[in-house]
Amino acid sequence: MKISLESLRPFLDGAIPAVVATSAQDGTPNVAYASQVHFVDAEHVALSYQFFSKTRENVLAHPYAQVQVVEPAASATSASSCITSAPKPKVRCSNT
Amino acid sequence: MSVQLTVEQTAFLQGPLSMNVGAVGRDGWPCVCRAQGVMVARDRRTLTVLLSASRGRAVIDAVDAGSGITLVVSRPSTHATLQLKASAATRATTGAAQRACSARCVAAFADELKGLGYGAGLEQALAALLPTDDLLALRFAPEIVFDQTPGPDAGRVLART
Protein backbone atom coordinates (compact mmCIF):
# COMPACT_ATOMS: atom_id res chain seq x y z
CA MET A 1 0.00 0.00 0.00
CA LYS A 2 1.50 3.31 -1.05
CA ILE A 3 0.98 6.13 1.40
CA SER A 4 2.29 9.66 1.49
CA LEU A 5 4.88 11.00 3.85
CA GLU A 6 2.51 13.85 4.64
CA SER A 7 -0.03 11.37 6.00
CA LEU A 8 2.58 10.06 8.43
CA ARG A 9 3.21 13.40 10.11
CA PRO A 10 1.33 12.37 13.28
CA PHE A 11 3.73 9.40 13.52
CA LEU A 12 6.69 11.75 13.66
CA ASP A 13 5.98 13.68 16.83
CA GLY A 14 8.24 11.54 18.97
CA ALA A 15 5.58 10.19 21.31
CA ILE A 16 6.83 6.72 20.43
CA PRO A 17 10.49 6.49 19.43
CA ALA A 18 11.21 5.60 15.82
CA VAL A 19 13.64 2.88 14.85
CA VAL A 20 16.27 3.29 12.13
CA ALA A 21 17.71 0.31 10.26
CA THR A 22 20.87 0.66 8.23
CA SER A 23 23.48 -1.63 6.75
CA ALA A 24 27.24 -1.56 7.03
CA GLN A 25 29.20 -1.91 3.83
CA ASP A 26 29.69 -5.63 4.55
CA GLY A 27 25.94 -6.13 4.91
CA THR A 28 25.81 -6.22 8.69
CA PRO A 29 22.49 -4.74 9.85
CA ASN A 30 22.25 -2.06 12.52
CA VAL A 31 19.20 -0.79 14.34
CA ALA A 32 19.04 2.35 16.46
CA TYR A 33 16.30 4.24 18.25
CA ALA A 34 15.56 7.80 17.20
CA SER A 35 13.60 10.05 19.52
CA GLN A 36 12.24 12.08 16.64
CA VAL A 37 11.96 11.99 12.87
CA HIS A 38 11.58 15.47 11.45
CA PHE A 39 9.27 16.07 8.51
CA VAL A 40 11.11 18.21 5.96
CA ASP A 41 8.88 18.04 2.90
CA ALA A 42 6.84 15.53 0.95
CA GLU A 43 9.97 13.61 -0.02
CA HIS A 44 12.34 14.12 2.89
CA VAL A 45 12.64 13.42 6.57
CA ALA A 46 15.61 14.29 8.74
CA LEU A 47 17.25 12.62 11.71
CA SER A 48 19.74 14.15 14.09
CA TYR A 49 22.71 11.96 14.94
CA GLN A 50 23.94 12.90 18.37
CA PHE A 51 24.18 9.23 19.37
CA PHE A 52 24.07 7.81 15.88
CA SER A 53 27.70 7.17 15.15
CA LYS A 54 27.14 3.73 13.63
CA THR A 55 23.99 4.79 11.79
CA ARG A 56 25.78 7.77 10.32
CA GLU A 57 28.81 5.70 9.39
CA ASN A 58 26.58 3.14 7.69
CA VAL A 59 24.54 5.68 5.75
CA LEU A 60 27.67 7.39 4.51
CA ALA A 61 29.02 4.04 3.27
CA HIS A 62 25.74 2.52 2.06
CA PRO A 63 23.01 5.13 1.68
CA TYR A 64 19.96 2.99 2.29
CA ALA A 65 17.85 3.18 5.42
CA GLN A 66 14.50 2.17 6.76
CA VAL A 67 12.74 4.06 9.53
CA GLN A 68 9.91 2.43 11.42
CA VAL A 69 7.45 4.87 12.94
CA VAL A 70 4.43 4.16 15.12
CA GLU A 71 1.10 5.92 15.22
CA PRO A 72 0.80 7.44 18.69
CA ALA A 73 -3.01 7.31 18.80
CA ALA A 74 -3.71 4.39 21.08
CA SER A 75 -6.65 3.14 19.06
CA ALA A 76 -4.78 2.92 15.79
CA THR A 77 -4.91 -0.44 14.12
CA SER A 78 -2.56 0.16 11.21
CA ALA A 79 -0.16 1.46 13.77
CA SER A 80 3.24 0.95 12.25
CA SER A 81 4.68 2.26 9.04
CA CYS A 82 8.06 2.21 7.44
CA ILE A 83 9.83 4.98 5.60
CA THR A 84 12.61 3.83 3.34
CA SER A 85 15.28 5.97 1.80
CA ALA A 86 17.62 5.35 -1.13
CA PRO A 87 20.60 7.26 -2.54
CA LYS A 88 18.31 9.40 -4.61
CA PRO A 89 16.74 11.53 -1.90
CA LYS A 90 13.23 10.19 -2.16
CA VAL A 91 11.32 8.30 0.47
CA ARG A 92 8.71 5.63 0.08
CA CYS A 93 6.25 4.76 2.78
CA SER A 94 4.35 1.59 3.44
CA ASN A 95 2.24 0.09 6.16
CA THR A 96 3.79 -2.83 8.00
CA MET B 1 31.48 -19.44 18.01
CA SER B 2 29.22 -17.25 20.06
CA VAL B 3 29.43 -15.07 23.11
CA GLN B 4 28.00 -16.18 26.39
CA LEU B 5 25.65 -13.57 27.75
CA THR B 6 26.16 -12.54 31.33
CA VAL B 7 23.59 -13.34 33.97
CA GLU B 8 22.76 -9.63 34.09
CA GLN B 9 22.26 -9.39 30.34
CA THR B 10 20.08 -12.49 30.43
CA ALA B 11 17.96 -10.99 33.19
CA PHE B 12 17.68 -7.75 31.24
CA LEU B 13 16.41 -9.67 28.21
CA GLN B 14 13.61 -11.08 30.35
CA GLY B 15 12.46 -7.61 31.42
CA PRO B 16 9.82 -5.20 30.08
CA LEU B 17 11.39 -4.28 26.78
CA SER B 18 10.79 -2.66 23.47
CA MET B 19 12.29 -5.09 20.93
CA ASN B 20 13.21 -4.64 17.31
CA VAL B 21 14.93 -7.01 14.94
CA GLY B 22 16.74 -5.97 11.77
CA ALA B 23 18.31 -7.56 8.73
CA VAL B 24 19.46 -6.64 5.24
CA GLY B 25 17.70 -7.91 2.16
CA ARG B 26 19.46 -9.48 -0.77
CA ASP B 27 18.97 -6.19 -2.62
CA GLY B 28 20.88 -4.29 0.06
CA TRP B 29 17.88 -2.68 1.69
CA PRO B 30 17.91 -2.78 5.48
CA CYS B 31 14.66 -3.73 7.14
CA VAL B 32 13.34 -3.76 10.67
CA CYS B 33 10.29 -4.96 12.53
CA ARG B 34 9.11 -5.19 16.08
CA ALA B 35 9.87 -8.36 17.97
CA GLN B 36 7.58 -9.54 20.73
CA GLY B 37 9.54 -11.90 22.86
CA VAL B 38 12.98 -13.32 23.37
CA MET B 39 14.03 -16.61 24.90
CA VAL B 40 17.58 -17.22 26.10
CA ALA B 41 18.97 -20.76 25.96
CA ARG B 42 20.12 -22.37 29.16
CA ASP B 43 23.78 -21.95 28.20
CA ARG B 44 23.16 -18.23 27.45
CA ARG B 45 24.75 -18.58 24.01
CA THR B 46 21.65 -18.70 21.83
CA LEU B 47 18.60 -16.46 21.57
CA THR B 48 15.22 -17.15 20.05
CA VAL B 49 13.43 -14.02 18.94
CA LEU B 50 9.69 -14.07 18.40
CA LEU B 51 8.01 -11.90 15.81
CA SER B 52 4.88 -11.68 13.74
CA ALA B 53 5.29 -13.57 10.48
CA SER B 54 3.11 -11.07 8.64
CA ARG B 55 4.62 -7.87 10.04
CA GLY B 56 8.13 -9.28 9.91
CA ARG B 57 7.98 -10.59 6.37
CA ALA B 58 10.86 -8.47 5.05
CA VAL B 59 13.15 -9.41 7.95
CA ILE B 60 12.27 -13.09 7.68
CA ASP B 61 12.86 -13.12 3.92
CA ALA B 62 16.21 -11.38 4.42
CA VAL B 63 17.30 -13.89 7.06
CA ASP B 64 16.16 -16.78 4.87
CA ALA B 65 18.33 -15.32 2.10
CA GLY B 66 21.39 -15.36 4.37
CA SER B 67 21.38 -11.93 6.02
CA GLY B 68 22.93 -11.29 9.36
CA ILE B 69 20.57 -10.32 12.13
CA THR B 70 20.50 -7.70 14.84
CA LEU B 71 18.27 -7.48 17.87
CA VAL B 72 17.88 -4.22 19.78
CA VAL B 73 16.12 -4.22 23.10
CA SER B 74 15.43 -1.18 25.23
CA ARG B 75 13.73 -0.64 28.56
CA PRO B 76 11.45 2.38 28.19
CA SER B 77 11.70 3.58 31.80
CA THR B 78 15.51 3.76 31.82
CA HIS B 79 16.44 3.79 28.11
CA ALA B 80 18.95 1.04 28.92
CA THR B 81 19.56 -0.61 25.56
CA LEU B 82 21.46 -3.60 24.22
CA GLN B 83 22.14 -4.54 20.61
CA LEU B 84 23.09 -8.13 19.78
CA LYS B 85 24.30 -9.17 16.33
CA ALA B 86 25.04 -12.41 14.54
CA SER B 87 26.07 -13.24 11.01
CA ALA B 88 23.15 -15.65 10.53
CA ALA B 89 19.89 -16.84 12.02
CA THR B 90 17.64 -19.79 11.41
CA ARG B 91 13.95 -20.37 11.82
CA ALA B 92 12.86 -22.25 14.92
CA THR B 93 9.64 -23.94 15.82
CA THR B 94 6.92 -22.14 17.74
CA GLY B 95 4.48 -23.69 20.13
CA ALA B 96 2.81 -23.12 23.45
CA ALA B 97 6.03 -22.11 25.19
CA GLN B 98 6.79 -19.46 22.58
CA ARG B 99 3.24 -18.11 22.66
CA ALA B 100 3.38 -17.93 26.45
CA CYS B 101 6.73 -16.15 26.30
CA SER B 102 5.41 -13.62 23.83
CA ALA B 103 2.28 -12.98 25.87
CA ARG B 104 4.41 -12.46 28.98
CA CYS B 105 6.81 -10.09 27.20
CA VAL B 106 4.02 -8.03 25.64
CA ALA B 107 2.19 -7.80 28.98
CA ALA B 108 5.37 -6.70 30.75
CA PHE B 109 5.99 -4.09 28.07
CA ALA B 110 2.41 -2.83 28.44
CA ASP B 111 2.80 -2.55 32.21
CA GLU B 112 6.02 -0.61 31.75
CA LEU B 113 4.34 1.82 29.36
CA LYS B 114 1.34 2.26 31.66
CA GLY B 115 3.74 3.23 34.43
CA LEU B 116 5.11 5.92 32.14
CA GLY B 117 1.68 7.42 31.60
CA TYR B 118 0.67 5.91 28.28
CA GLY B 119 -3.06 5.93 28.51
CA ALA B 120 -6.16 3.90 27.90
CA GLY B 121 -6.30 1.81 24.79
CA LEU B 122 -2.73 0.68 25.15
CA GLU B 123 -3.60 -3.01 25.09
CA GLN B 124 -5.63 -2.53 21.96
CA ALA B 125 -2.78 -0.75 20.24
CA LEU B 126 -0.22 -3.32 21.31
CA ALA B 127 -2.49 -6.15 20.23
CA ALA B 128 -2.57 -4.57 16.78
CA LEU B 129 1.18 -4.02 16.75
CA LEU B 130 2.18 -7.32 18.32
CA PRO B 131 -0.27 -10.01 17.23
CA THR B 132 0.33 -13.43 18.75
CA ASP B 133 -1.63 -15.43 16.20
CA ASP B 134 1.15 -15.74 13.61
CA LEU B 135 4.28 -16.02 15.71
CA LEU B 136 7.50 -17.00 14.04
CA ALA B 137 10.81 -17.68 15.77
CA LEU B 138 14.33 -16.82 14.64
CA ARG B 139 17.25 -18.38 16.49
CA PHE B 140 20.76 -16.98 16.51
CA ALA B 141 23.96 -17.10 18.49
CA PRO B 142 25.16 -13.56 19.25
CA GLU B 143 28.66 -12.82 18.05
CA ILE B 144 28.88 -9.29 19.38
CA VAL B 145 26.96 -7.38 22.05
CA PHE B 146 26.84 -3.61 22.29
CA ASP B 147 25.72 -1.22 24.98
CA GLN B 148 23.43 1.09 23.08
CA THR B 149 22.04 3.13 25.94
CA PRO B 150 21.90 6.73 24.71
CA GLY B 151 24.90 8.67 25.91
CA PRO B 152 28.64 8.80 25.51
CA ASP B 153 29.03 5.01 25.89
CA ALA B 154 26.55 4.16 23.15
CA GLY B 155 28.18 1.69 20.79
CA ARG B 156 30.57 0.26 23.37
CA VAL B 157 31.30 -3.40 22.77
CA LEU B 158 30.35 -5.47 25.81
CA ALA B 159 31.32 -8.87 24.42
CA ARG B 160 32.50 -10.37 21.16
CA THR B 161 33.65 -13.72 19.88
PDB file of N, CA and C in Angstrom, chain A residues 34-85:
ATOM      1  N   ALA A  34      15.489   6.364  17.484  1.00  0.00           N
ATOM      2  CA  ALA A  34      15.557   7.798  17.203  1.00  0.00           C
ATOM      3  C   ALA A  34      14.396   8.458  17.916  1.00  0.00           C
ATOM      4  N   SER A  35      14.687   9.446  18.741  1.00  0.00           N
ATOM      5  CA  SER A  35      13.602  10.047  19.520  1.00  0.00           C
ATOM      6  C   SER A  35      12.637  10.814  18.622  1.00  0.00           C
ATOM      7  N   GLN A  36      13.130  11.307  17.509  1.00  0.00           N
ATOM      8  CA  GLN A  36      12.241  12.084  16.641  1.00  0.00           C
ATOM      9  C   GLN A  36      12.697  11.998  15.192  1.00  0.00           C
ATOM     10  N   VAL A  37      11.714  11.913  14.317  1.00  0.00           N
ATOM     11  CA  VAL A  37      11.961  11.992  12.875  1.00  0.00           C
ATOM     12  C   VAL A  37      11.311  13.289  12.412  1.00  0.00           C
ATOM     13  N   HIS A  38      12.081  14.155  11.827  1.00  0.00           N
ATOM     14  CA  HIS A  38      11.576  15.470  11.447  1.00  0.00           C
ATOM     15  C   HIS A  38      11.055  15.448  10.015  1.00  0.00           C
ATOM     16  N   PHE A  39       9.832  15.910   9.856  1.00  0.00           N
ATOM     17  CA  PHE A  39       9.273  16.070   8.511  1.00  0.00           C
ATOM     18  C   PHE A  39       9.936  17.288   7.866  1.00  0.00           C
ATOM     19  N   VAL A  40      10.486  17.095   6.683  1.00  0.00           N
ATOM     20  CA  VAL A  40      11.107  18.211   5.958  1.00  0.00           C
ATOM     21  C   VAL A  40      10.186  18.668   4.843  1.00  0.00           C
ATOM     22  N   ASP A  41       9.851  17.750   3.949  1.00  0.00           N
ATOM     23  CA  ASP A  41       8.878  18.040   2.900  1.00  0.00           C
ATOM     24  C   ASP A  41       8.309  16.708   2.432  1.00  0.00           C
ATOM     25  N   ALA A  42       7.554  16.737   1.377  1.00  0.00           N
ATOM     26  CA  ALA A  42       6.837  15.533   0.947  1.00  0.00           C
ATOM     27  C   ALA A  42       7.758  14.381   0.562  1.00  0.00           C
ATOM     28  N   GLU A  43       9.048  14.680   0.386  1.00  0.00           N
ATOM     29  CA  GLU A  43       9.970  13.615  -0.021  1.00  0.00           C
ATOM     30  C   GLU A  43      11.170  13.457   0.902  1.00  0.00           C
ATOM     31  N   HIS A  44      11.182  14.178   2.010  1.00  0.00           N
ATOM     32  CA  HIS A  44      12.345  14.116   2.890  1.00  0.00           C
ATOM     33  C   HIS A  44      11.939  14.091   4.359  1.00  0.00           C
ATOM     34  N   VAL A  45      12.658  13.304   5.114  1.00  0.00           N
ATOM     35  CA  VAL A  45      12.644  13.424   6.568  1.00  0.00           C
ATOM     36  C   VAL A  45      14.090  13.634   7.007  1.00  0.00           C
ATOM     37  N   ALA A  46      14.263  14.054   8.241  1.00  0.00           N
ATOM     38  CA  ALA A  46      15.612  14.288   8.743  1.00  0.00           C
ATOM     39  C   ALA A  46      15.746  13.683  10.132  1.00  0.00           C
ATOM     40  N   LEU A  47      16.931  13.172  10.406  1.00  0.00           N
ATOM     41  CA  LEU A  47      17.245  12.616  11.713  1.00  0.00           C
ATOM     42  C   LEU A  47      18.489  13.322  12.239  1.00  0.00           C
ATOM     43  N   SER A  48      18.494  13.642  13.506  1.00  0.00           N
ATOM     44  CA  SER A  48      19.736  14.152  14.087  1.00  0.00           C
ATOM     45  C   SER A  48      20.585  12.940  14.457  1.00  0.00           C
ATOM     46  N   TYR A  49      21.866  13.138  14.689  1.00  0.00           N
ATOM     47  CA  TYR A  49      22.711  11.964  14.937  1.00  0.00           C
ATOM     48  C   TYR A  49      23.641  12.123  16.129  1.00  0.00           C
ATOM     49  N   GLN A  50      23.113  12.709  17.187  1.00  0.00           N
ATOM     50  CA  GLN A  50      23.944  12.904  18.371  1.00  0.00           C
ATOM     51  C   GLN A  50      24.549  11.584  18.874  1.00  0.00           C
ATOM     52  N   PHE A  51      23.701  10.528  18.892  1.00  0.00           N
ATOM     53  CA  PHE A  51      24.181   9.228  19.374  1.00  0.00           C
ATOM     54  C   PHE A  51      24.144   8.201  18.251  1.00  0.00           C
ATOM     55  N   PHE A  52      24.286   8.660  17.044  1.00  0.00           N
ATOM     56  CA  PHE A  52      24.065   7.813  15.879  1.00  0.00           C
ATOM     57  C   PHE A  52      25.363   7.497  15.165  1.00  0.00           C
ATOM     58  N   SER A  53      26.427   7.284  15.857  1.00  0.00           N
ATOM     59  CA  SER A  53      27.699   7.171  15.148  1.00  0.00           C
ATOM     60  C   SER A  53      27.693   6.024  14.153  1.00  0.00           C
ATOM     61  N   LYS A  54      27.142   4.870  14.547  1.00  0.00           N
ATOM     62  CA  LYS A  54      27.136   3.728  13.627  1.00  0.00           C
ATOM     63  C   LYS A  54      26.137   3.960  12.496  1.00  0.00           C
ATOM     64  N   THR A  55      24.979   4.507  12.828  1.00  0.00           N
ATOM     65  CA  THR A  55      23.988   4.786  11.786  1.00  0.00           C
ATOM     66  C   THR A  55      24.561   5.751  10.758  1.00  0.00           C
ATOM     67  N   ARG A  56      25.206   6.784  11.227  1.00  0.00           N
ATOM     68  CA  ARG A  56      25.783   7.774  10.318  1.00  0.00           C
ATOM     69  C   ARG A  56      26.882   7.142   9.471  1.00  0.00           C
ATOM     70  N   GLU A  57      27.730   6.374  10.120  1.00  0.00           N
ATOM     71  CA  GLU A  57      28.812   5.697   9.389  1.00  0.00           C
ATOM     72  C   GLU A  57      28.224   4.783   8.296  1.00  0.00           C
ATOM     73  N   ASN A  58      27.186   4.051   8.662  1.00  0.00           N
ATOM     74  CA  ASN A  58      26.577   3.139   7.686  1.00  0.00           C
ATOM     75  C   ASN A  58      25.956   3.887   6.515  1.00  0.00           C
ATOM     76  N   VAL A  59      25.222   4.950   6.817  1.00  0.00           N
ATOM     77  CA  VAL A  59      24.540   5.679   5.745  1.00  0.00           C
ATOM     78  C   VAL A  59      25.543   6.340   4.807  1.00  0.00           C
ATOM     79  N   LEU A  60      26.649   6.791   5.368  1.00  0.00           N
ATOM     80  CA  LEU A  60      27.671   7.387   4.509  1.00  0.00           C
ATOM     81  C   LEU A  60      28.291   6.334   3.584  1.00  0.00           C
ATOM     82  N   ALA A  61      28.401   5.103   4.079  1.00  0.00           N
ATOM     83  CA  ALA A  61      29.017   4.041   3.274  1.00  0.00           C
ATOM     84  C   ALA A  61      28.012   3.353   2.354  1.00  0.00           C
ATOM     85  N   HIS A  62      26.767   3.298   2.785  1.00  0.00           N
ATOM     86  CA  HIS A  62      25.740   2.519   2.065  1.00  0.00           C
ATOM     87  C   HIS A  62      24.410   3.257   2.275  1.00  0.00           C
ATOM     88  N   PRO A  63      24.091   4.174   1.384  1.00  0.00           N
ATOM     89  CA  PRO A  63      23.014   5.134   1.680  1.00  0.00           C
ATOM     90  C   PRO A  63      21.596   4.589   1.507  1.00  0.00           C
ATOM     91  N   TYR A  64      21.308   3.544   2.247  1.00  0.00           N
ATOM     92  CA  TYR A  64      19.959   2.990   2.288  1.00  0.00           C
ATOM     93  C   TYR A  64      19.547   2.913   3.753  1.00  0.00           C
ATOM     94  N   ALA A  65      18.311   3.253   4.038  1.00  0.00           N
ATOM     95  CA  ALA A  65      17.849   3.177   5.420  1.00  0.00           C
ATOM     96  C   ALA A  65      16.365   2.891   5.450  1.00  0.00           C
ATOM     97  N   GLN A  66      15.931   2.317   6.528  1.00  0.00           N
ATOM     98  CA  GLN A  66      14.503   2.166   6.757  1.00  0.00           C
ATOM     99  C   GLN A  66      14.205   2.696   8.155  1.00  0.00           C
ATOM    100  N   VAL A  67      13.158   3.502   8.247  1.00  0.00           N
ATOM    101  CA  VAL A  67      12.741   4.059   9.529  1.00  0.00           C
ATOM    102  C   VAL A  67      11.347   3.540   9.845  1.00  0.00           C
ATOM    103  N   GLN A  68      11.219   2.934  10.996  1.00  0.00           N
ATOM    104  CA  GLN A  68       9.914   2.430  11.425  1.00  0.00           C
ATOM    105  C   GLN A  68       9.311   3.441  12.392  1.00  0.00           C
ATOM    106  N   VAL A  69       8.126   3.901  12.082  1.00  0.00           N
ATOM    107  CA  VAL A  69       7.445   4.866  12.944  1.00  0.00           C
ATOM    108  C   VAL A  69       6.110   4.295  13.380  1.00  0.00           C
ATOM    109  N   VAL A  70       5.653   4.729  14.542  1.00  0.00           N
ATOM    110  CA  VAL A  70       4.433   4.158  15.119  1.00  0.00           C
ATOM    111  C   VAL A  70       3.424   5.261  15.378  1.00  0.00           C
ATOM    112  N   GLU A  71       2.206   4.989  14.994  1.00  0.00           N
ATOM    113  CA  GLU A  71       1.103   5.917  15.225  1.00  0.00           C
ATOM    114  C   GLU A  71       0.880   6.071  16.723  1.00  0.00           C
ATOM    115  N   PRO A  72       0.950   7.280  17.244  1.00  0.00           N
ATOM    116  CA  PRO A  72       0.804   7.438  18.692  1.00  0.00           C
ATOM    117  C   PRO A  72      -0.623   7.274  19.200  1.00  0.00           C
ATOM    118  N   ALA A  73      -1.633   7.456  18.348  1.00  0.00           N
ATOM    119  CA  ALA A  73      -3.013   7.308  18.804  1.00  0.00           C
ATOM    120  C   ALA A  73      -3.240   5.875  19.251  1.00  0.00           C
ATOM    121  N   ALA A  74      -3.649   5.719  20.472  1.00  0.00           N
ATOM    122  CA  ALA A  74      -3.711   4.390  21.076  1.00  0.00           C
ATOM    123  C   ALA A  74      -4.670   3.457  20.359  1.00  0.00           C
ATOM    124  N   SER A  75      -5.654   4.006  19.674  1.00  0.00           N
ATOM    125  CA  SER A  75      -6.652   3.139  19.058  1.00  0.00           C
ATOM    126  C   SER A  75      -6.279   2.731  17.641  1.00  0.00           C
ATOM    127  N   ALA A  76      -5.133   3.216  17.173  1.00  0.00           N
ATOM    128  CA  ALA A  76      -4.779   2.919  15.787  1.00  0.00           C
ATOM    129  C   ALA A  76      -4.640   1.419  15.568  1.00  0.00           C
ATOM    130  N   THR A  77      -5.070   0.971  14.426  1.00  0.00           N
ATOM    131  CA  THR A  77      -4.908  -0.445  14.119  1.00  0.00           C
ATOM    132  C   THR A  77      -3.827  -0.662  13.070  1.00  0.00           C
ATOM    133  N   SER A  78      -3.675   0.280  12.157  1.00  0.00           N
ATOM    134  CA  SER A  78      -2.562   0.155  11.210  1.00  0.00           C
ATOM    135  C   SER A  78      -1.424   1.005  11.768  1.00  0.00           C
ATOM    136  N   ALA A  79      -0.910   0.560  12.906  1.00  0.00           N
ATOM    137  CA  ALA A  79      -0.164   1.462  13.775  1.00  0.00           C
ATOM    138  C   ALA A  79       1.304   1.626  13.442  1.00  0.00           C
ATOM    139  N   SER A  80       1.812   0.883  12.505  1.00  0.00           N
ATOM    140  CA  SER A  80       3.244   0.953  12.250  1.00  0.00           C
ATOM    141  C   SER A  80       3.479   1.134  10.763  1.00  0.00           C
ATOM    142  N   SER A  81       4.346   2.047  10.437  1.00  0.00           N
ATOM    143  CA  SER A  81       4.683   2.257   9.037  1.00  0.00           C
ATOM    144  C   SER A  81       6.183   2.351   8.893  1.00  0.00           C
ATOM    145  N   CYS A  82       6.631   2.112   7.696  1.00  0.00           N
ATOM    146  CA  CYS A  82       8.064   2.205   7.438  1.00  0.00           C
ATOM    147  C   CYS A  82       8.330   3.241   6.363  1.00  0.00           C
ATOM    148  N   ILE A  83       9.362   4.015   6.582  1.00  0.00           N
ATOM    149  CA  ILE A  83       9.828   4.979   5.603  1.00  0.00           C
ATOM    150  C   ILE A  83      11.185   4.470   5.135  1.00  0.00           C
ATOM    151  N   THR A  84      11.337   4.321   3.845  1.00  0.00           N
ATOM    152  CA  THR A  84      12.610   3.832   3.343  1.00  0.00           C
ATOM    153  C   THR A  84      13.256   4.896   2.486  1.00  0.00           C
ATOM    154  N   SER A  85      14.555   4.916   2.481  1.00  0.00           N
ATOM    155  CA  SER A  85      15.281   5.972   1.796  1.00  0.00           C
ATOM    156  C   SER A  85      16.421   5.378   0.985  1.00  0.00           C
TER     157      SER A  85
END
